[in-house]
Tab-separated table of C-alpha atoms in Angstrom:
chain	number	residue	atom	x	y	z
A	275	MET	CA	0.000	0.000	0.000
A	276	SER	CA	1.234	3.472	-0.776
A	277	THR	CA	-0.023	6.931	0.055
A	278	THR	CA	0.405	10.115	-1.915
A	279	ALA	CA	0.419	12.460	1.078
A	280	PRO	CA	2.124	12.197	4.442
A	281	VAL	CA	-0.004	11.257	7.420
A	282	GLU	CA	0.537	11.900	11.098
A	283	ASN	CA	2.303	9.301	13.211
A	284	GLY	CA	-0.193	6.741	14.423
A	285	SER	CA	-2.858	7.594	11.844
A	286	LEU	CA	-3.664	5.299	8.952
A	287	THR	CA	-5.821	6.239	5.971
A	288	CYS	CA	-7.178	4.522	2.912
A	289	PRO	CA	-5.048	5.391	-0.180
A	290	VAL	CA	-8.194	5.653	-2.316
A	291	CYS	CA	-10.707	7.706	-0.336
A	292	ARG	CA	-8.530	8.878	2.575
A	293	ALA	CA	-10.946	7.439	5.111
A	294	ALA	CA	-9.464	6.675	8.513
A	295	LEU	CA	-8.503	3.073	9.167
A	296	GLY	CA	-8.340	1.484	12.593
A	297	PRO	CA	-5.234	-0.067	14.172
A	298	TYR	CA	-6.180	-3.419	12.637
A	299	GLY	CA	-7.299	-2.066	9.261
A	300	LEU	CA	-4.580	-3.981	7.394
A	301	ASP	CA	-3.690	-7.630	7.306
A	302	ALA	CA	-0.499	-9.035	5.761
A	303	VAL	CA	-2.066	-12.474	5.227
A	304	GLN	CA	-5.446	-11.740	3.703
A	305	GLU	CA	-7.044	-8.744	2.044
A	306	ALA	CA	-8.956	-6.217	4.117
A	307	HIS	CA	-11.533	-3.710	2.869
A	308	CYS	CA	-11.828	-0.011	3.488
A	309	PRO	CA	-14.947	0.635	5.605
A	310	SER	CA	-15.802	3.641	3.411
A	311	CYS	CA	-15.089	2.795	-0.238
A	312	ARG	CA	-14.626	-0.991	0.167
A	313	ALA	CA	-11.272	-0.872	-1.637
A	314	SER	CA	-9.127	-3.998	-1.206
A	315	LEU	CA	-6.166	-3.393	1.075
A	316	ARG	CA	-3.299	-5.576	2.186
A	317	GLY	CA	-0.198	-4.676	4.176
A	318	GLN	CA	1.596	-4.904	7.473
A	319	VAL	CA	1.865	-2.116	10.022
A	320	PHE	CA	4.671	-2.324	12.549
A	321	ALA	CA	4.108	-1.497	16.215
A	322	ALA	CA	6.391	1.540	15.944
A	323	TRP	CA	3.758	3.210	13.731
A	324	TRP	CA	1.354	3.405	16.666
A	325	THR	CA	4.035	4.442	19.174
A	326	PRO	CA	4.169	8.205	19.576
A	327	GLU	CA	7.526	9.824	19.023
A	328	LYS	CA	9.444	10.626	22.182
A	329	ILE	CA	9.639	14.367	22.645
A	330	GLU	CA	12.742	15.435	24.527
A	331	SER	CA	11.787	17.147	27.755
A	332	LYS	CA	13.191	20.629	28.221
A	333	LEU	CA	13.331	19.950	31.944
A	334	ASP	CA	16.406	17.740	31.395
A	335	ARG	CA	18.416	20.721	30.168
A	336	ALA	CA	20.150	22.560	32.964
A	337	LEU	CA	19.396	26.216	33.449
A	338	GLU	CA	21.913	28.769	34.621
A	339	GLY	CA	22.874	28.215	38.234
A	340	GLU	CA	21.533	24.647	38.420
A	341	ALA	CA	23.620	21.600	39.259
A	342	VAL	CA	24.682	19.680	36.162
A	343	CYS	CA	25.556	16.090	35.417
A	344	PHE	CA	29.222	15.154	35.804
A	345	PHE	CA	29.170	13.281	32.480
A	346	HIS	CA	26.724	15.533	30.603
A	347	PRO	CA	27.388	19.168	31.551
A	348	SER	CA	24.350	20.352	29.588
A	349	ASN	CA	21.922	18.078	31.489
A	350	ARG	CA	20.355	18.914	34.819
A	351	ALA	CA	21.543	16.772	37.727
A	352	ALA	CA	18.789	14.497	39.021
A	353	LEU	CA	20.610	12.982	42.001
A	354	ALA	CA	24.047	12.049	43.327
A	355	CYS	CA	25.795	8.710	42.865
A	356	ASP	CA	25.536	6.716	46.104
A	357	ALA	CA	29.101	5.442	45.705
A	358	CYS	CA	31.218	8.429	44.621
A	359	GLY	CA	28.856	11.349	45.179
A	360	ARG	CA	29.051	12.702	41.610
A	361	PHE	CA	25.960	14.492	40.334
A	362	ILE	CA	24.316	12.495	37.555
A	363	CYS	CA	21.371	13.038	35.225
A	364	THR	CA	18.544	10.626	34.494
A	365	ILE	CA	20.530	9.160	31.596
A	366	CYS	CA	23.524	8.263	33.777
A	367	ASP	CA	21.438	7.046	36.708
A	368	LEU	CA	21.860	3.270	36.968
A	369	PRO	CA	19.681	1.786	39.740
A	370	VAL	CA	21.300	-1.255	41.373
A	371	GLY	CA	19.117	-2.638	44.118
A	372	ALA	CA	18.272	0.268	46.427
A	373	ARG	CA	21.260	2.340	45.296
A	374	HIS	CA	21.785	4.671	42.353
A	375	LEU	CA	25.210	4.474	40.698
A	376	CYS	CA	27.005	6.315	37.926
A	377	PRO	CA	28.489	4.366	34.979
A	378	VAL	CA	32.033	4.532	36.426
A	379	CYS	CA	31.054	3.061	39.800
A	380	LEU	CA	28.946	0.381	38.137
A	381	SER	CA	31.879	-0.635	35.911
A	382	LYS	CA	34.070	-0.912	39.006
A	383	GLY	CA	31.434	-3.085	40.622
A	384	LEU	CA	31.507	-5.419	37.629
A	385	GLY	CA	35.300	-5.724	37.927
A	386	LYS	CA	37.396	-6.643	40.950
A	387	GLU	CA	35.370	-4.556	43.404
A	388	LYS	CA	32.210	-6.653	43.337
A	389	LEU	CA	28.942	-5.038	44.362
A	390	PRO	CA	26.737	-7.172	46.628
A	391	GLU	CA	23.698	-6.427	44.449
A	392	ILE	CA	25.242	-7.869	41.268
A	393	ILE	CA	27.181	-10.857	42.636
A	394	PRO	CA	25.723	-13.859	40.747
A	395	ARG	CA	26.904	-16.548	43.183
A	396	ARG	CA	28.464	-17.013	46.596
A	397	PHE	CA	30.431	-19.739	48.319
A	398	LEU	CA	28.178	-21.499	50.832
A	399	TRP	CA	30.455	-21.851	53.854
A	400	ALA	CA	27.837	-23.424	56.100
A	401	ARG	CA	26.744	-25.986	53.502
A	402	THR	CA	30.365	-26.924	52.778
A	403	GLY	CA	31.041	-27.286	56.501
A	404	LEU	CA	27.967	-29.495	56.787
A	405	ALA	CA	29.297	-31.691	53.983
A	406	PHE	CA	32.602	-32.091	55.859
A	407	GLY	CA	30.560	-32.996	58.932
A	408	ILE	CA	28.331	-35.634	57.311
A	409	LEU	CA	30.283	-37.377	54.529
A	410	PRO	CA	33.248	-38.674	56.598
A	411	ILE	CA	30.817	-40.167	59.136
A	412	ILE	CA	28.744	-41.863	56.428
A	413	CYS	CA	31.865	-43.199	54.692
A	414	LEU	CA	33.371	-44.272	58.049
A	415	VAL	CA	36.716	-42.685	57.210
A	416	TRP	CA	37.600	-42.370	60.883
A	417	PRO	CA	41.371	-41.715	60.437
A	418	MET	CA	40.428	-38.416	58.739
A	419	TRP	CA	37.830	-37.389	61.308
A	420	VAL	CA	40.170	-35.130	63.210
A	421	ILE	CA	40.873	-33.182	60.000
A	422	SER	CA	37.377	-33.226	58.497
A	423	GLY	CA	35.796	-32.476	61.876
A	424	GLY	CA	38.076	-29.504	62.443
A	425	THR	CA	37.406	-28.271	58.905
A	426	ALA	CA	33.652	-28.524	59.455
A	427	VAL	CA	33.856	-26.474	62.656
A	428	ILE	CA	36.089	-23.808	61.085
A	429	LEU	CA	33.880	-23.428	57.980
A	430	ALA	CA	30.761	-23.184	60.140
A	431	ILE	CA	32.314	-20.458	62.278
A	432	ILE	CA	33.436	-18.539	59.182
A	433	SER	CA	29.910	-18.755	57.722
A	434	TRP	CA	28.555	-16.916	60.748
A	435	TRP	CA	30.045	-13.623	59.506
A	436	ARG	CA	30.175	-14.220	55.778
A	437	PRO	CA	27.484	-12.838	53.356
A	438	VAL	CA	24.377	-14.979	53.224
A	439	SER	CA	23.178	-17.084	50.319
A	440	LEU	CA	21.553	-15.077	47.530
A	441	VAL	CA	18.726	-17.607	47.231
A	442	ARG	CA	18.349	-19.417	50.566
A	443	GLY	CA	19.359	-16.607	52.903
A	444	ARG	CA	21.204	-17.174	56.174
A	445	GLN	CA	21.168	-20.857	57.097
A	446	ARG	CA	22.339	-20.899	60.698
A	447	TRP	CA	20.969	-24.407	61.184
A	448	ALA	CA	23.518	-25.782	58.703
A	449	ALA	CA	26.364	-24.053	60.553
A	450	ILE	CA	25.174	-25.331	63.951
A	451	LEU	CA	24.768	-28.882	62.643
A	452	ALA	CA	28.223	-28.720	61.036
A	453	ILE	CA	29.759	-27.656	64.373
A	454	VAL	CA	28.003	-30.488	66.230
A	455	LEU	CA	29.037	-33.122	63.684
A	456	GLY	CA	32.577	-31.739	63.552
A	457	ILE	CA	32.936	-31.976	67.331
A	458	LEU	CA	31.523	-35.513	67.227
A	459	GLN	CA	34.107	-36.477	64.614
A	460	ILE	CA	36.961	-35.075	66.693
A	461	ALA	CA	35.627	-36.768	69.823
A	462	GLY	CA	35.144	-40.021	67.886
A	463	TRP	CA	38.709	-39.877	66.564
A	464	PHE	CA	40.144	-39.441	70.033
A	465	GLY	CA	37.825	-42.211	71.236
A	466	PHE	CA	39.193	-44.583	68.588
A	467	ILE	CA	42.765	-43.690	69.513
A	468	LEU	CA	42.100	-44.284	73.204
A	469	LEU	CA	40.311	-47.538	72.419
A	470	ILE	CA	43.222	-48.778	70.297
A	471	SER	CA	45.726	-47.760	72.971
A	472	TYR	CA	43.668	-49.477	75.674
A	473	SER	CA	43.417	-52.638	73.547
A	474	LYS	CA	47.180	-52.718	72.983
A	475	ASN	CA	47.920	-52.234	76.658
A	476	ASN	CA	45.566	-55.065	77.591
A	477	SER	CA	46.968	-57.400	74.952
A	478	GLY	CA	50.531	-56.720	76.157
A	479	LYS	CA	49.785	-57.832	79.685
């Protein structure tokens, strides 16, 4: 379909009689008919045709004496970066969780200085300690209990002050259970050693 005169954005007219067509007045698969002159029409209208053009707001331009954006000196400052304190405009404002960051601070947070809001995964200290507390007991690897038990206790204690899981939150129960199982392993190891020593002393008599 072609028109001989320009039409306003979002308006669609029949090329024959110039009657207004609705948003669904054309079909790319089958022919449609003009409601006025019944002319056969076929075509496809993209969604952008019905989207009004974005008019740049004059409020974004800084007036004399107003605070300006650090990165765009012609734009009015909307707020300050929560990390560095630079004034930034609405274009440079990058919300991360409850904070608002500038592009520089966000790029630093994606590098070595990780931001808590954008860390994709965390090491689960309590869960790892719990694994060291359970697996050696199930596998009956008692010679390693003094090492695995101590590791379980240390990891559980570390988890108490480390950042929580992003999905499961703070799992104190896993840390407590790891400490209990770790102490049991250590106690069991010493019990085995004492039992073996007692058996040897009795057999030597």
